[in-house]
Short mmCIF file of C-alpha atoms in Angstrom, two decimals:
data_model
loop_
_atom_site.label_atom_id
_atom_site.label_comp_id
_atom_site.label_asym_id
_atom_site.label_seq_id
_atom_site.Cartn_x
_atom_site.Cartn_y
_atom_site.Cartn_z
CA UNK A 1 0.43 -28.80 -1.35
CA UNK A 2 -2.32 -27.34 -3.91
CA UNK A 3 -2.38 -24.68 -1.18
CA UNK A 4 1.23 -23.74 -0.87
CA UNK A 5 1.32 -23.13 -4.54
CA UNK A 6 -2.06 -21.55 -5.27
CA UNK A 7 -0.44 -18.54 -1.96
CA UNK A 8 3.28 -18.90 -4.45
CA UNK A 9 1.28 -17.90 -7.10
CA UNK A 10 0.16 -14.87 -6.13
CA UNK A 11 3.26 -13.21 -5.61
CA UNK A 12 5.87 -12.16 -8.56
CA UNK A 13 8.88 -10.15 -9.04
CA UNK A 14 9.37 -8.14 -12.25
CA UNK A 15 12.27 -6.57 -13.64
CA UNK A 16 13.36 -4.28 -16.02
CA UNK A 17 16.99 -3.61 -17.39
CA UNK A 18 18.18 -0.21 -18.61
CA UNK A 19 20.49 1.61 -20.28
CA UNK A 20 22.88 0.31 -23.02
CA UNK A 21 23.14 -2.93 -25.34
CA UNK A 22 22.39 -6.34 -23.83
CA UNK A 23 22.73 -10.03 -23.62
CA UNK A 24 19.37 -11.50 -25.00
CA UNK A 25 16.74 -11.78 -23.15
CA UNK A 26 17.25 -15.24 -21.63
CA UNK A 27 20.54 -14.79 -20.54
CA UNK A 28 19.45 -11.26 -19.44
CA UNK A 29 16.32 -12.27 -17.39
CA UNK A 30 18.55 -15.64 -15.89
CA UNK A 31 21.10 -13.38 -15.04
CA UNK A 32 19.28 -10.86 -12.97
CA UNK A 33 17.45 -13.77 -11.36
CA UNK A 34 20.75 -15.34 -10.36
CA UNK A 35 21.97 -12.53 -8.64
CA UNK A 36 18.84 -12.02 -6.86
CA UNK A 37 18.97 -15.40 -5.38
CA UNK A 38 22.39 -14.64 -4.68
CA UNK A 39 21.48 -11.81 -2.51
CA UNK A 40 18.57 -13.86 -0.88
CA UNK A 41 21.16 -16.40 -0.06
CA UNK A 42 22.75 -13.93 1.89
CA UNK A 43 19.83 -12.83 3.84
CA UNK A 44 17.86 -16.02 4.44
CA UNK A 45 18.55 -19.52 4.85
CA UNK A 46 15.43 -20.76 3.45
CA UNK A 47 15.30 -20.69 -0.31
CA UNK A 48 12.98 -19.00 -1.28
CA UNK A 49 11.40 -20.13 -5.29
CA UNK A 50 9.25 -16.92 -6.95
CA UNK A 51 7.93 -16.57 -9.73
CA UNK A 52 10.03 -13.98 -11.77
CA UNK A 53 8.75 -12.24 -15.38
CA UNK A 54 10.94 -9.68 -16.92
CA UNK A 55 10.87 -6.80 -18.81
CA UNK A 56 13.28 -6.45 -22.20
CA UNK A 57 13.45 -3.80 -24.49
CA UNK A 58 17.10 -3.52 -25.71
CA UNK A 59 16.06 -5.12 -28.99
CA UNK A 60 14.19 -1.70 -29.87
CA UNK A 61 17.17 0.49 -29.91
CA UNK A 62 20.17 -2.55 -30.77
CA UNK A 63 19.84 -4.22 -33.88
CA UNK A 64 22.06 -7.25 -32.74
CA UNK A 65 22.43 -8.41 -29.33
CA UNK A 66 25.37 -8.62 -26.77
CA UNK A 67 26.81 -11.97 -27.54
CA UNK A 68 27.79 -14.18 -24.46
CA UNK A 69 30.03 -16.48 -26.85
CA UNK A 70 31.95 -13.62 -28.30
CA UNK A 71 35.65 -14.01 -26.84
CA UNK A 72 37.24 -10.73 -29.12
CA UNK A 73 37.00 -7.76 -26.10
CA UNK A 74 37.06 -5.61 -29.54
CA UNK A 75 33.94 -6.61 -30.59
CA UNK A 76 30.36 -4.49 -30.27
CA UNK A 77 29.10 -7.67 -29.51
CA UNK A 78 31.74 -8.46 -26.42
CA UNK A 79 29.83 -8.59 -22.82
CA UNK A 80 32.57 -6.50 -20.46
CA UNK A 81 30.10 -7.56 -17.60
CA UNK A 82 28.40 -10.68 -17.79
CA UNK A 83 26.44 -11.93 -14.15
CA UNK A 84 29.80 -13.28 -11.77
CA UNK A 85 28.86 -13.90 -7.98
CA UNK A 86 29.90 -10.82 -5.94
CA UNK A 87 32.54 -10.88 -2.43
CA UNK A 88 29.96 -10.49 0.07
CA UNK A 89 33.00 -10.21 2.78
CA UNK A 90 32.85 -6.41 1.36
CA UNK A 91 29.20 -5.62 2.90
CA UNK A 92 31.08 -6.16 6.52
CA UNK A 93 32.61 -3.08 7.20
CA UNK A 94 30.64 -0.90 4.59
CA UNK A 95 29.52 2.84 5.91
CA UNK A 96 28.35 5.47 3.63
CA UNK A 97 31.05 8.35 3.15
CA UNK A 98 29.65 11.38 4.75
CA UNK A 99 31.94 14.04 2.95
CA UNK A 100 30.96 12.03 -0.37
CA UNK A 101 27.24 12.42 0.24
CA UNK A 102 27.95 16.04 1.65
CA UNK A 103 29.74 16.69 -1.45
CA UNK A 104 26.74 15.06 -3.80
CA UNK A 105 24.04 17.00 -1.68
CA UNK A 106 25.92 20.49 -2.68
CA UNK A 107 26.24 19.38 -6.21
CA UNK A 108 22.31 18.46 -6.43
CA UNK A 109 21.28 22.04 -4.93
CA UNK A 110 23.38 23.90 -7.89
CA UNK A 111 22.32 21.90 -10.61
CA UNK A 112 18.81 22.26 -9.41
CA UNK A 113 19.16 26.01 -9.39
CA UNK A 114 20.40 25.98 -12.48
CA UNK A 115 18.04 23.71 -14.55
CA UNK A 116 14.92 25.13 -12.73
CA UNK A 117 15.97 28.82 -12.10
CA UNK A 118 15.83 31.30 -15.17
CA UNK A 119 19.53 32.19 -16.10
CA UNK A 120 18.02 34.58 -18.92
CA UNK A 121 21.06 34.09 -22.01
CA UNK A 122 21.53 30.42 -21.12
CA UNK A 123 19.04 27.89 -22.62
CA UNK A 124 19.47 24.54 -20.07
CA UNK A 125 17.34 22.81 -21.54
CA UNK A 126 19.03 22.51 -25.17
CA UNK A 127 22.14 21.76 -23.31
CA UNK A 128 20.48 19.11 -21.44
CA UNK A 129 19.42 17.43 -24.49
CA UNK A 130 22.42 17.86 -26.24
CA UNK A 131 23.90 15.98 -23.05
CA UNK A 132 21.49 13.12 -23.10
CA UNK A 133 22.18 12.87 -27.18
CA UNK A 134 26.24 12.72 -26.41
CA UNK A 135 26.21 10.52 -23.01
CA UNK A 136 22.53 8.35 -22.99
CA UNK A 137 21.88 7.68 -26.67
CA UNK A 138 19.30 5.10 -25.38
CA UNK A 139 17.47 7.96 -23.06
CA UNK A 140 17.36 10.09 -26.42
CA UNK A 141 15.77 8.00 -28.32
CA UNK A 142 13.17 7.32 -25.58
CA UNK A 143 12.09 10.57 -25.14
CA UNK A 144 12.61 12.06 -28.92
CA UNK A 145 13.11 9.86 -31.43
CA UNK A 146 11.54 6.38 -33.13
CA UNK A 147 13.34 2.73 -32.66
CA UNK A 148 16.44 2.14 -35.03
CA UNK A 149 16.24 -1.40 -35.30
CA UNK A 150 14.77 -2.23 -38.64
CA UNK A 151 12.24 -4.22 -37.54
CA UNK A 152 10.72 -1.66 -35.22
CA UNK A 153 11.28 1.12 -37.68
CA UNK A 154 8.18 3.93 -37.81
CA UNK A 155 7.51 3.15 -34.17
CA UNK A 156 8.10 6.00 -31.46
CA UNK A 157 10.68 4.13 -28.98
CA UNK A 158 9.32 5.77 -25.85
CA UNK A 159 5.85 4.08 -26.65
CA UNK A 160 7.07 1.13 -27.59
CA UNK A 161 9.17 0.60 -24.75
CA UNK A 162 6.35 0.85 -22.27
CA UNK A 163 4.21 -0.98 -23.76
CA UNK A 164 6.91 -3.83 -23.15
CA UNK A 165 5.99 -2.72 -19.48
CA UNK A 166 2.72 -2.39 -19.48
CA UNK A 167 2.12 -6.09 -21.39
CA UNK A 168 3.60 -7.99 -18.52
CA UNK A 169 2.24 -5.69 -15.76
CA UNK A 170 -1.38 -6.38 -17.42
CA UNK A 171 -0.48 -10.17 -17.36
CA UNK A 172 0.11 -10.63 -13.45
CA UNK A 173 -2.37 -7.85 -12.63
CA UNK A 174 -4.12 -9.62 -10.20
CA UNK A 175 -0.89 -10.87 -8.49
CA UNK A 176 0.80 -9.14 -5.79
CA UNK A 177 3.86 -7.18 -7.88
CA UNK A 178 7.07 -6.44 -6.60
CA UNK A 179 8.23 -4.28 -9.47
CA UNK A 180 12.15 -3.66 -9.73
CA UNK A 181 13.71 -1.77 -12.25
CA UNK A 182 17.20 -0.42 -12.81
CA UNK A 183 18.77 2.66 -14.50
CA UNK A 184 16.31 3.72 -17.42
CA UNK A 185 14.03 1.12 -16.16
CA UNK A 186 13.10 3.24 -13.51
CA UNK A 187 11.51 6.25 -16.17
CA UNK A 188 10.43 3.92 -17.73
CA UNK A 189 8.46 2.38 -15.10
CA UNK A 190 7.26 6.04 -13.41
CA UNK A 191 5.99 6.98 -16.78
CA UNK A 192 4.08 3.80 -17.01
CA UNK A 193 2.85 3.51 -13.14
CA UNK A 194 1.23 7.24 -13.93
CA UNK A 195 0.28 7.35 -17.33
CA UNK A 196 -0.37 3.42 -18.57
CA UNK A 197 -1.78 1.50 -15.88
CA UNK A 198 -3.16 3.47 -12.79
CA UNK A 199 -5.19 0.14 -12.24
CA UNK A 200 -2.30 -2.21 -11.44
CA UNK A 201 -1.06 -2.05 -8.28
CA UNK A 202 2.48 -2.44 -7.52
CA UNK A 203 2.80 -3.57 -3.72
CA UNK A 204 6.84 -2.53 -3.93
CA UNK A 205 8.36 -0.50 -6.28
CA UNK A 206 12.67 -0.86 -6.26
CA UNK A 207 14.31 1.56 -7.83
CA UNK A 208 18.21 0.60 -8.49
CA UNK A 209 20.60 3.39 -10.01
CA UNK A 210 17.98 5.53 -10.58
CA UNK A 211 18.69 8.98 -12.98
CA UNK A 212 15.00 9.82 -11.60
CA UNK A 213 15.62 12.58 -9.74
CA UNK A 214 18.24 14.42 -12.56
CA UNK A 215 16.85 17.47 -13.42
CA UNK A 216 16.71 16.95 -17.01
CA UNK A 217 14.74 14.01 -16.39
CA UNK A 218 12.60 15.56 -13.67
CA UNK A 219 11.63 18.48 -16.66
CA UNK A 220 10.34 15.80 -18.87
CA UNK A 221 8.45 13.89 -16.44
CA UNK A 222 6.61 17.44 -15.42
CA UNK A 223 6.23 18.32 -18.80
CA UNK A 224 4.66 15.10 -20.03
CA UNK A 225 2.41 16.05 -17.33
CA UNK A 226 1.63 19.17 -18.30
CA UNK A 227 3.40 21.01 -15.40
CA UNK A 228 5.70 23.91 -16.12
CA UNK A 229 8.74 23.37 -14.33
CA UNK A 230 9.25 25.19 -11.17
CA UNK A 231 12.12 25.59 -8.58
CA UNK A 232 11.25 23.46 -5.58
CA UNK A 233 8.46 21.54 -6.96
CA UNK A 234 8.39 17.96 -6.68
CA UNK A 235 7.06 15.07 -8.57
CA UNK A 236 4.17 13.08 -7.58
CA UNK A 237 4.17 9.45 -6.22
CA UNK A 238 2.34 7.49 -8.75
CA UNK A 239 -1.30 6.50 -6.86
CA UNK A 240 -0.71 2.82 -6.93
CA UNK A 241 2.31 2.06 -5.80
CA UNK A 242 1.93 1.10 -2.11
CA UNK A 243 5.86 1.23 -0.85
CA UNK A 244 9.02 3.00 -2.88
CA UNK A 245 12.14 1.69 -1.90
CA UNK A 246 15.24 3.52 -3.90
CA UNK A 247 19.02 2.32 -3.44
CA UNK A 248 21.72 4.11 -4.57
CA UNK A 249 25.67 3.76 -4.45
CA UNK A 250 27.06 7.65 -4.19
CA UNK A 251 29.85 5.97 -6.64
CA UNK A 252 27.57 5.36 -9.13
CA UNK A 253 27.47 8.38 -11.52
CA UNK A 254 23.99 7.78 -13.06
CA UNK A 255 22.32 8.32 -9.80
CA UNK A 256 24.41 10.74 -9.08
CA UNK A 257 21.63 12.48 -7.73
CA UNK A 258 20.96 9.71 -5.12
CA UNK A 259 17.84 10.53 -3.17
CA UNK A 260 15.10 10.64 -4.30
CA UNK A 261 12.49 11.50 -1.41
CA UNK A 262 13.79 15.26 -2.06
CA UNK A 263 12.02 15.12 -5.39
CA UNK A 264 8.86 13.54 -5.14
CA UNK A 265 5.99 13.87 -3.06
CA UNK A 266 3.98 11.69 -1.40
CA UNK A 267 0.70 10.02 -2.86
CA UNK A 268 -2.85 10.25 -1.32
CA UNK A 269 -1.51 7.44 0.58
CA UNK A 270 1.16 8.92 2.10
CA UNK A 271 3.76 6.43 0.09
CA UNK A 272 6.80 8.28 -1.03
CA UNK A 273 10.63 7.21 -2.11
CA UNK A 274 12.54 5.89 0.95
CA UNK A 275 16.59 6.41 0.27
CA UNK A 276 18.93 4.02 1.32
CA UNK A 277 22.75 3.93 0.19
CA UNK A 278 23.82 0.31 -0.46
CA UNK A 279 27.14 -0.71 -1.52
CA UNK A 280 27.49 -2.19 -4.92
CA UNK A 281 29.97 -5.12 -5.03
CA UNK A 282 30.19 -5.52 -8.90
CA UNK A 283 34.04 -5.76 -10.20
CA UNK A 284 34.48 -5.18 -13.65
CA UNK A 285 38.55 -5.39 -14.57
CA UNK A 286 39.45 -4.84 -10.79
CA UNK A 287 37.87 -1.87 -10.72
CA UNK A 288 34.05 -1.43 -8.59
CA UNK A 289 30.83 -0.37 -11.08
CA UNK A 290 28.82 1.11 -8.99
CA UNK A 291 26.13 1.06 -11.58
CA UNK A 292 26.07 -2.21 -12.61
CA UNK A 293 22.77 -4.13 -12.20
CA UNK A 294 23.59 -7.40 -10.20
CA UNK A 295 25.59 -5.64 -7.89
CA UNK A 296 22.63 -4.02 -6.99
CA UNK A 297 20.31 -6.93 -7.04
CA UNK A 298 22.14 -8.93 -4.35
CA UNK A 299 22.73 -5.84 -1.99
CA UNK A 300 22.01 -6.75 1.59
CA UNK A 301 19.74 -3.75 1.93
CA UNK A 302 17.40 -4.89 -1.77
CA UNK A 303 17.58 -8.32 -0.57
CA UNK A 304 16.21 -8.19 2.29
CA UNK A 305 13.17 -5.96 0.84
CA UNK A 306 12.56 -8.75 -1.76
CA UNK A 307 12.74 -11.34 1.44
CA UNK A 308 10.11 -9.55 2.95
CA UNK A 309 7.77 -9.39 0.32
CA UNK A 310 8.07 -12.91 -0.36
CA UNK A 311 7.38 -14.04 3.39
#
């Protein structure tokens, strides 16, 4: 038995949330496990136990916490989508829409030109900021401003945040890390695979809902680098990640830009993004969020990636 556990220990999945207020993190971190053993259910008979660690940073940019108790649908504190089991009948006859994807593809290539082309009298790039001040206030403050929660006042959010990341990365170094993060969590996570700790190797990186490959985003992970942003040019891989695996619904209007191996480049490895469209069975009000976290967790496609890293 010592045996069995000593090979369980040296495999973990990590997670980190993204955008937006949330539960605290114990509900948070039990939710998203929930709905990945939901999705493993679906996949495998065997149960499979992992260890789990999680990533939380909502605290830095909310000053009080989604409350799970909090019955008033008025209320800042009122969780519209708390973890519910998902109808996995729905994954039966599922089959991407070409003409949506068609019409996403053609969407991507004029944005592109747009953000990465000179238009002369049009600054993009003040528009695109203005954007992610307006529609991601938690994307702003990563990438320009310091936390607002009192407690964390005077510190820059964007380092802050990752060095949420990086403490639990450091902690199960020597594990073999199946690193899956959702929304935000994704920059966050690229920014820390390449600039924080090239000497942790992630086995598999998920990527759920991922904004990675929005241009505005793509211009700040170059320039962080000290590229200048070209047309065409792609992002690197980050060196030690040894297999990408991105999932995107074409509903879900974060990833709107769902693919990702377009964008970045393989490593010296040859490991780059690998694409697949998954349906996302979350219902919030009778209506389908496609960006919603444990709909993506318990996918068919993600669960059977986490299956196989655990066998």
């Amino acid at each position: 038995m010592w045996l069995i556990d000593k090979l369980f220990r040296r495999k973990i999945i990590i997670a980190i949330h993204g955008l937006a207020n949330k539960p605290p993190k114990r509900v948070l971190k039990k939710w998203w496990k929930q709905s990945i053993r939901e999705g493993l259910g679906q996949v495998d008979r065997k149960r499979r136990r992992f260890l789990y660690d999680f990533a939380y940073w909502a605290d830095l940019m909310h000053e009080n916490p989604l409350d799970p108790e909090e019955k008033d649908p008025k209320s800042e504190r009122f969780i519209d989508n708390p973890y519910r089991p998902g109808d996995p009948s729905v994954y039966e006859k599922f089959k991407p829409s070409m003409i949506k994807k068609k019409i996403l593809d053609g969407l991507e290539k004029k944005v592109d030109r747009m953000f990465f082309e000179d238009q002369g009298f049009i600054n993009f790039d003040r528009i695109a900021d203005r954007l992610m001040r307006n529609l991601f206030m938690d994307l702003d403050y990563y990438y320009h401003r310091e936390c607002s929660v009192s407690a964390f006042r005077g510190l820059k959010a964007g380092e802050e945040v990752r060095r949420r990341l990086v403490k639990v990365l450091k902690k199960h170094r020597r594990k073999k890390i199946l690193l899956i993060a959702h929304s935000m969590g994704t920059i966050i996570s690229y920014d820390v695979l390449t600039r924080e700790v090239p000497e942790v190797t992630i086995d598999t990186f998920i990527t759920i809902g991922s904004p990675l490959a929005l241009p505005v985003v793509m211009k700040k992970i170059l320039a962080g680098q000290g590229t200048v942003p070209k047309a065409g040019m792609k992002i690197p891989t980050p060196e030690n990640v040894n297999r990408w695996l991105n999932f995107s619904d074409l509903d879900d209007r974060v990833a709107i830009n769902y693919g990702l191996s377009d964008d970045y480049s393989p490593n010296s490895r040859g490991v780059s993004p690998v694409d697949t469209i998954v349906l996302n069975n979350y219902m919030k009000n009778g209506k389908k969020d496609a960006h919603n976290s444990y709909g993506y967790c318990r996918a068919p496609e993600v669960s059977r990636a986490i299956r196989d890293f655990l066998r």
